[in-house]
Structure formats: C-alpha cells, structure tokens
Coordinates of C-alpha atoms and ligand atoms in Angstrom, one line a residue:
M224 CA 63.3 63.4 60.2
T225 CA 65.2 64.4 63.4
Y226 CA 68.5 66.2 63.7
K227 CA 71.2 66.4 66.4
F228 CA 71.6 70.1 66.6
V229 CA 68.3 71.6 65.3
L230 CA 64.7 71.0 66.3
F231 CA 62.1 71.1 63.6
E232 CA 58.3 71.4 63.8
K233 CA 55.5 72.3 61.4
V234 CA 52.7 74.6 62.4
G235 CA 50.3 74.8 59.5
K236 CA 52.2 76.2 56.6
V237 CA 55.1 77.4 58.7
G238 CA 58.3 75.3 59.4
I239 CA 60.0 76.2 62.7
I240 CA 63.7 75.5 63.0
T241 CA 65.2 75.9 66.4
L242 CA 69.0 75.9 66.8
N243 CA 69.7 73.5 69.7
R244 CA 73.2 73.4 71.0
P245 CA 72.6 75.0 74.4
E246 CA 75.8 74.0 76.0
A247 CA 77.7 76.2 73.5
L248 CA 75.2 79.0 73.2
N249 CA 74.3 77.6 69.7
A250 CA 77.8 78.1 68.4
L251 CA 77.7 77.3 64.7
S252 CA 79.7 74.1 64.6
E253 CA 80.0 72.1 61.3
G254 CA 77.4 69.6 62.6
L255 CA 74.9 72.3 63.5
I256 CA 75.4 74.0 60.1
Q257 CA 75.0 70.7 58.3
D258 CA 71.7 70.0 60.2
L259 CA 70.5 73.6 59.5
G260 CA 71.3 73.3 55.8
E261 CA 69.6 69.9 55.4
C262 CA 66.5 71.1 57.4
L263 CA 66.3 74.2 55.2
E264 CA 66.5 72.1 52.0
R265 CA 63.7 69.9 53.4
C266 CA 61.6 73.1 54.0
E267 CA 62.2 74.3 50.5
A268 CA 61.2 71.0 49.0
D269 CA 58.0 70.7 51.0
P270 CA 55.2 72.3 49.0
T271 CA 53.0 72.5 52.1
L272 CA 55.4 74.9 53.7
H273 CA 55.2 78.6 52.7
C274 CA 57.4 80.3 55.4
I275 CA 60.3 79.3 57.7
V276 CA 61.0 80.6 61.2
L277 CA 64.6 80.3 62.5
M278 CA 65.1 80.7 66.3
G279 CA 67.6 80.0 69.0
S280 CA 67.2 79.8 72.8
E281 CA 66.2 82.6 75.1
K282 CA 69.9 83.2 76.0
A283 CA 71.4 82.9 72.5
F284 CA 70.2 82.9 68.9
A285 CA 73.8 81.9 68.2
A286 CA 77.1 83.0 69.7
G287 CA 79.0 82.8 66.4
A288 CA 81.1 80.2 64.5
D289 CA 82.5 77.5 66.8
I290 CA 85.8 78.9 68.1
K291 CA 86.9 75.6 69.5
E292 CA 86.5 73.9 66.1
M293 CA 88.2 76.7 64.1
Q294 CA 91.0 77.8 66.4
S295 CA 93.6 75.4 65.1
K296 CA 92.5 75.5 61.4
T297 CA 95.3 76.3 58.9
Y298 CA 95.0 78.7 56.0
M299 CA 95.0 75.8 53.6
E300 CA 92.2 74.0 55.5
A301 CA 90.1 77.2 55.5
Y302 CA 90.7 78.0 51.9
M303 CA 90.5 74.5 50.4
G304 CA 87.5 73.6 52.5
D305 CA 85.8 76.9 51.6
F306 CA 85.2 77.4 55.3
I307 CA 82.0 79.2 56.3
T308 CA 80.3 78.4 52.9
K309 CA 78.8 74.9 52.7
G310 CA 75.5 74.8 54.6
W311 CA 75.7 78.5 55.5
E312 CA 74.7 79.6 52.0
K313 CA 71.5 77.6 52.3
V314 CA 70.2 80.3 54.5
S315 CA 70.8 83.1 51.9
S316 CA 69.9 81.0 48.9
C317 CA 66.5 79.8 50.3
R318 CA 63.7 81.1 48.0
K319 CA 61.0 80.9 50.7
P320 CA 60.9 83.7 53.3
I321 CA 62.8 83.1 56.5
I322 CA 61.9 85.0 59.7
A323 CA 64.6 85.1 62.3
G324 CA 63.4 85.3 65.9
V325 CA 66.4 86.6 67.9
S326 CA 66.6 86.5 71.7
G327 CA 69.9 86.9 73.6
Y328 CA 73.2 86.8 71.8
A329 CA 73.4 87.0 68.0
L330 CA 77.2 87.4 67.6
G331 CA 79.6 86.9 64.8
G332 CA 78.2 84.2 62.5
G333 CA 75.0 84.3 64.6
C334 CA 74.4 88.0 63.6
E335 CA 75.4 87.1 60.1
I336 CA 72.9 84.1 59.9
A337 CA 70.2 86.4 61.2
M338 CA 71.0 89.0 58.5
M339 CA 70.8 86.3 55.8
C340 CA 67.1 85.9 56.9
D341 CA 64.5 88.1 55.4
V342 CA 63.0 89.7 58.5
I343 CA 64.6 89.9 61.9
I344 CA 62.2 90.1 64.9
A345 CA 64.0 90.4 68.2
S346 CA 63.2 90.2 71.9
E347 CA 64.2 93.2 74.1
T348 CA 67.1 91.0 75.4
A349 CA 68.7 90.6 71.9
K350 CA 72.3 91.5 71.6
F351 CA 73.8 91.9 68.1
G352 CA 77.6 92.1 67.4
Q353 CA 80.5 91.3 65.2
P354 CA 83.2 90.6 67.8
E355 CA 85.6 88.7 65.5
V356 CA 88.2 91.5 65.8
S357 CA 88.4 90.7 69.5
I358 CA 89.5 87.1 68.8
G359 CA 92.1 88.0 66.1
T360 CA 90.0 87.7 63.0
M361 CA 87.2 89.4 61.1
P362 CA 83.6 88.7 60.0
G363 CA 83.5 86.0 57.4
A364 CA 79.9 85.2 56.6
G365 CA 78.7 88.6 55.3
G366 CA 79.1 90.8 58.5
T367 CA 81.1 93.6 56.8
Q368 CA 78.7 93.5 53.7
R369 CA 75.2 92.9 55.0
L370 CA 75.6 95.0 58.1
T371 CA 76.9 97.9 56.1
R372 CA 74.0 97.7 53.6
S373 CA 71.6 97.4 56.5
I374 CA 72.8 100.1 59.0
G375 CA 75.2 102.2 57.0
K376 CA 79.0 102.6 57.0
S377 CA 79.6 104.5 60.3
K378 CA 77.6 102.1 62.5
A379 CA 78.9 99.0 60.7
M380 CA 82.5 100.2 61.1
D381 CA 81.8 101.0 64.7
M382 CA 80.4 97.4 65.3
C383 CA 83.1 95.5 63.3
L384 CA 86.1 97.6 64.4
T385 CA 85.2 97.8 68.1
G386 CA 83.3 94.5 68.4
R387 CA 80.7 96.2 70.5
I388 CA 77.3 94.8 71.3
M389 CA 74.2 96.6 69.9
E390 CA 71.1 96.1 72.0
A391 CA 67.7 95.5 70.5
D392 CA 66.4 99.1 70.8
E393 CA 69.4 100.5 69.0
A394 CA 69.2 97.7 66.4
E395 CA 65.5 98.7 65.7
R396 CA 66.4 102.4 65.4
A397 CA 69.3 101.5 63.0
G398 CA 67.0 99.4 60.8
L399 CA 68.8 96.1 61.5
I400 CA 65.6 94.5 62.8
S401 CA 62.0 95.1 62.0
R402 CA 60.4 95.0 65.5
V403 CA 61.2 94.4 69.2
V404 CA 58.8 92.3 71.3
P405 CA 58.8 91.1 74.9
V406 CA 61.0 88.1 75.4
D407 CA 58.1 85.9 76.5
K408 CA 56.1 86.8 73.4
L409 CA 58.9 86.3 70.8
R410 CA 57.8 82.9 69.5
E411 CA 54.2 83.9 69.4
E412 CA 54.9 87.2 67.5
V413 CA 57.3 85.6 65.1
L414 CA 54.8 82.8 64.4
L415 CA 52.0 85.4 63.8
V416 CA 54.2 87.2 61.2
A417 CA 55.1 83.9 59.5
Q418 CA 51.5 82.7 59.4
K419 CA 50.4 86.0 57.9
I420 CA 53.0 85.6 55.1
A421 CA 52.2 81.9 54.7
S422 CA 48.5 82.8 54.2
Y423 CA 49.3 84.6 50.9
S424 CA 50.0 83.1 47.5
L425 CA 53.4 81.3 47.6
P426 CA 54.5 82.4 44.2
D427 CA 53.6 86.0 45.0
V428 CA 55.6 85.8 48.2
M429 CA 58.6 84.3 46.5
M430 CA 58.6 86.9 43.8
I431 CA 58.4 89.7 46.4
K432 CA 61.4 88.2 48.2
E433 CA 63.3 87.9 45.0
S434 CA 62.5 91.4 44.0
V435 CA 63.4 93.0 47.3
N436 CA 66.7 91.1 47.3
R437 CA 67.4 92.4 43.8
A438 CA 67.5 95.9 45.3
F439 CA 70.9 95.0 46.8
E440 CA 72.3 93.6 43.6
T441 CA 71.6 96.1 40.9
S442 CA 71.0 99.7 39.8
L443 CA 67.7 101.3 40.5
S444 CA 66.6 101.3 36.9
E445 CA 67.4 97.6 36.5
G446 CA 65.8 96.8 39.8
L447 CA 62.6 98.7 38.8
R448 CA 62.5 96.8 35.4
F449 CA 63.0 93.5 37.2
E450 CA 60.1 94.4 39.6
R451 CA 57.9 95.4 36.7
R452 CA 58.4 92.2 34.8
L453 CA 57.7 90.1 37.9
F454 CA 54.6 92.2 38.6
H455 CA 53.4 91.5 35.0
S456 CA 54.0 87.8 35.5
T457 CA 51.7 87.7 38.6
F458 CA 48.8 88.3 36.0
A459 CA 49.5 84.7 34.9
L460 CA 48.6 83.4 38.4
E461 CA 45.1 82.1 39.3
D462 CA 45.8 83.7 42.7
Q463 CA 45.9 87.2 41.1
K464 CA 42.4 86.6 39.6
E465 CA 41.1 85.1 42.8
G466 CA 42.7 87.8 45.0
M467 CA 41.2 90.7 43.0
R468 CA 37.9 89.0 42.5
A469 CA 37.6 88.3 46.2
F470 CA 38.3 92.0 46.9
L471 CA 35.5 93.1 44.5
E472 CA 33.1 90.5 46.0
K473 CA 34.0 91.7 49.5
R474 CA 35.1 88.2 50.7
P475 CA 38.4 86.7 51.8
P476 CA 40.5 85.2 49.0
V477 CA 41.2 81.5 48.7
F478 CA 44.7 81.2 47.4
K479 CA 45.9 78.0 45.7
G480 CA 49.6 78.9 45.3
K481 CA 49.3 78.9 41.5
Ligands
CAA1562 N1 82.3 79.0 69.9 C1 82.5 77.9 70.7 N2 82.0 77.9 72.0 C2 81.3 79.0 72.4 C3 81.1 80.1 71.6 C4 81.6 80.1 70.3 N3 81.4 81.1 69.4 N4 80.4 81.0 72.3 C5 80.2 80.5 73.5 N5 80.7 79.3 73.6 C6 80.7 78.3 74.7 C7 81.7 78.7 75.8 O1 83.0 78.3 75.4 C8 81.2 78.0 77.0 O2 81.5 76.7 76.9 P1 82.2 75.9 78.2 O3 81.1 75.9 79.2 O4 82.5 74.6 77.7 O5 83.3 76.7 78.6 C9 79.7 78.1 76.7 O6 79.5 78.3 75.3 C10 79.0 79.2 77.5 O7 79.7 80.4 77.1 P2 80.3 81.5 78.3 O8 80.6 80.7 79.5 O9 81.3 82.3 77.6 O10 78.9 82.3 78.5 P3 78.8 83.8 79.0 O11 77.4 84.1 79.3 O12 79.8 84.1 80.1 O13 79.3 84.7 77.7 C11 79.2 85.3 75.4 C12 78.5 84.7 76.6 C13 79.5 86.8 75.6 C14 78.4 85.1 74.1 C15 80.6 84.6 75.2 O14 80.4 83.2 75.2 C16 81.3 84.9 73.9 O15 81.9 86.0 73.9 N6 81.3 84.0 72.9 C17 82.1 84.2 71.7 C18 81.4 85.2 70.8 C19 82.3 85.4 69.5 O16 83.4 85.8 69.6 N7 81.7 85.1 68.4 C20 82.3 85.2 67.1 C21 82.9 83.9 66.6 S1 83.8 84.1 65.1 C22 82.7 84.1 63.9 O17 81.5 84.0 64.1 C23 83.3 84.2 62.5 C24 82.3 84.5 61.4 O18 82.2 85.6 60.9 C25 81.6 83.4 60.8

C-alpha cells in the first residue's frame, strides 16, 4: 500500500515509516495524520513486524500541527471534531514498540508525536520545542503532560512558557531522548536498535512496553504488582523456555513469538 504523505518500507521485522511532506517541514496536516494512523494500524496488524521506526527528513522530524489548516478553525469545529485526536492517538495506543529517529525540527505536535513513541534517538542537529505559546495557543497533543513527566516541571515550564528550542545535547542530559548520534548515522543507528528489539520474543517486548508505560499511570505498589503478574505470565511462553534453555546450552535462542 502507498500513501501520499508517508513512505513505508519493511526491513526484516522492522517497519520504517517516514513522514514525507518536505515542502511544509512535515507539518502534521489531517492528510498526513490519517496516513500515519493507517500505516501504524497496518504495522500493528502485520504479525511479521515486531518493531516500528518513525522518522522525518534531515531538516525536520515534524514542525508541528499544520498552522495553515488550523488558523481559521472555530472553537466548535475544534471541539466537535475532537481536533488533534483521531489518527494522533494511534501513535500512543500502538502496542508494538515505536522508535522515533529525530533529525532537525521536532516542534509542537512534532515534539509531541516523538514523545508518544517509546524511544527517541536524535541526531546532533535535532531541535525540540513547544512553541505554541508564540502563535497564540498552547500544546494540545500531550506537550504539557509528557514533557513534564519526561524532563520535570522546571524545564517543561521553561519550554512551554517561553517556546524555546532545546538542542539535542541538552535533550539527552534532560532525559527527553535516549541517545544522540551523528546526523549521517541516524537511520543506521535507529535501525540497529529496532532490529535488536525485533530479534526478541514479540510478546515479551509488548509486555515490557506495557509495563514501563504503566509506571506513568499508577502508584508504585500497583505498578510493581502489574509488572510481577506480567513477569509470571512470561512463564507460559515457549520463548521463555527456549530463551533460558539456550542460555544454559550456551547457544543463541530461537524465538517463535509465542
Ligand atoms: N504548519 C504549516 N506550515 C508550516 C509549519 C507548520 N507547523 N512549519 C513550517 N511550515 C511551512 C512554512 O509555512 C513554509 O511554507 P511556505 O514555503 O509555503 O511558506 C515551509 O514550511 C518552510 O518553513 P519556513 O520557511 O518557516 O522554514 P525555516 O527554516 O525558515 O523555519 C521553523 C523553520 C523554525 C520550523 C518554522 O517553520 C516554524 O517556526 N514553524 C512553525 C513551528 C510551530 O509553531 N509549531 C507548532 C504548531 S502548533 C501545534 O503543533 C499544536 C499542537 O500541540 C498539536
């Protein structure tokens, strides 16, 4: 299947989605978000895919929601159409891991989409920001929430209230991203991480993702209980028997995803 605003390719067990609206720095128009949502649904449904990579161009991961499209929207249109919901939530609700590979601008909705992913790997040129305040509005796709949980109140306030850009090295120090790599190595490094994850047992990987995300939704004791129950359930997997047997037999495991 081909899309107008995203490119899709499969490399082994990894699905690579590339945002492709270069003339608008990958601004997240309704068309782009619809393509992204459909492509993610297809990746979820494809049992041969274990991990998803989401990238933009070298200049921009995404420069935010499309300002031209939303400038004249009325309150009623925004509210009744549940603006910034349909399609967007596919990124955060996807059960398979998504690695964001960010180069250049990740602003507004672009930063928010990156934060909905599970791991953010950035090139040294990456620029993160929530500049909505500078265009008369505020973050609407999780910026005030995910950024605060990720980098703490003071830095999140600083970013959201001033609209300033955070460069890759500061983003790494602050814990927003997991690693910084040279710009010409970004795709290669992101793919290596995705392929590593994809080489493991898919149910294990999905349970780990679900469990880490639970840390943001619940108390420590409930989170620990949730983790323990999922851990117990891995003993129902053939992959647990195989993984541990392979360790004891000093050979690489052969996971079947069940
Ligand atoms: N929406 C629509 N079009 C956009 C866009 C956006 N968010 N960002 C860039 N573009 C378009 C520009 O209008 C321009 O198009 P034209 O050539 O037709 O004029 C093209 O992309 C290239 O952009 P620039 O000429 O501005 O490129 P630059 O290199 O000079 O600047 C930039 C790059 C600093 C990223 C600048 O484009 C910019 O500030 N963009 C807007 C960033 C922003 O405010 N994002 C937040 C949007 S609101 C939001 O996302 C709400 C939410 O929480 C979901």
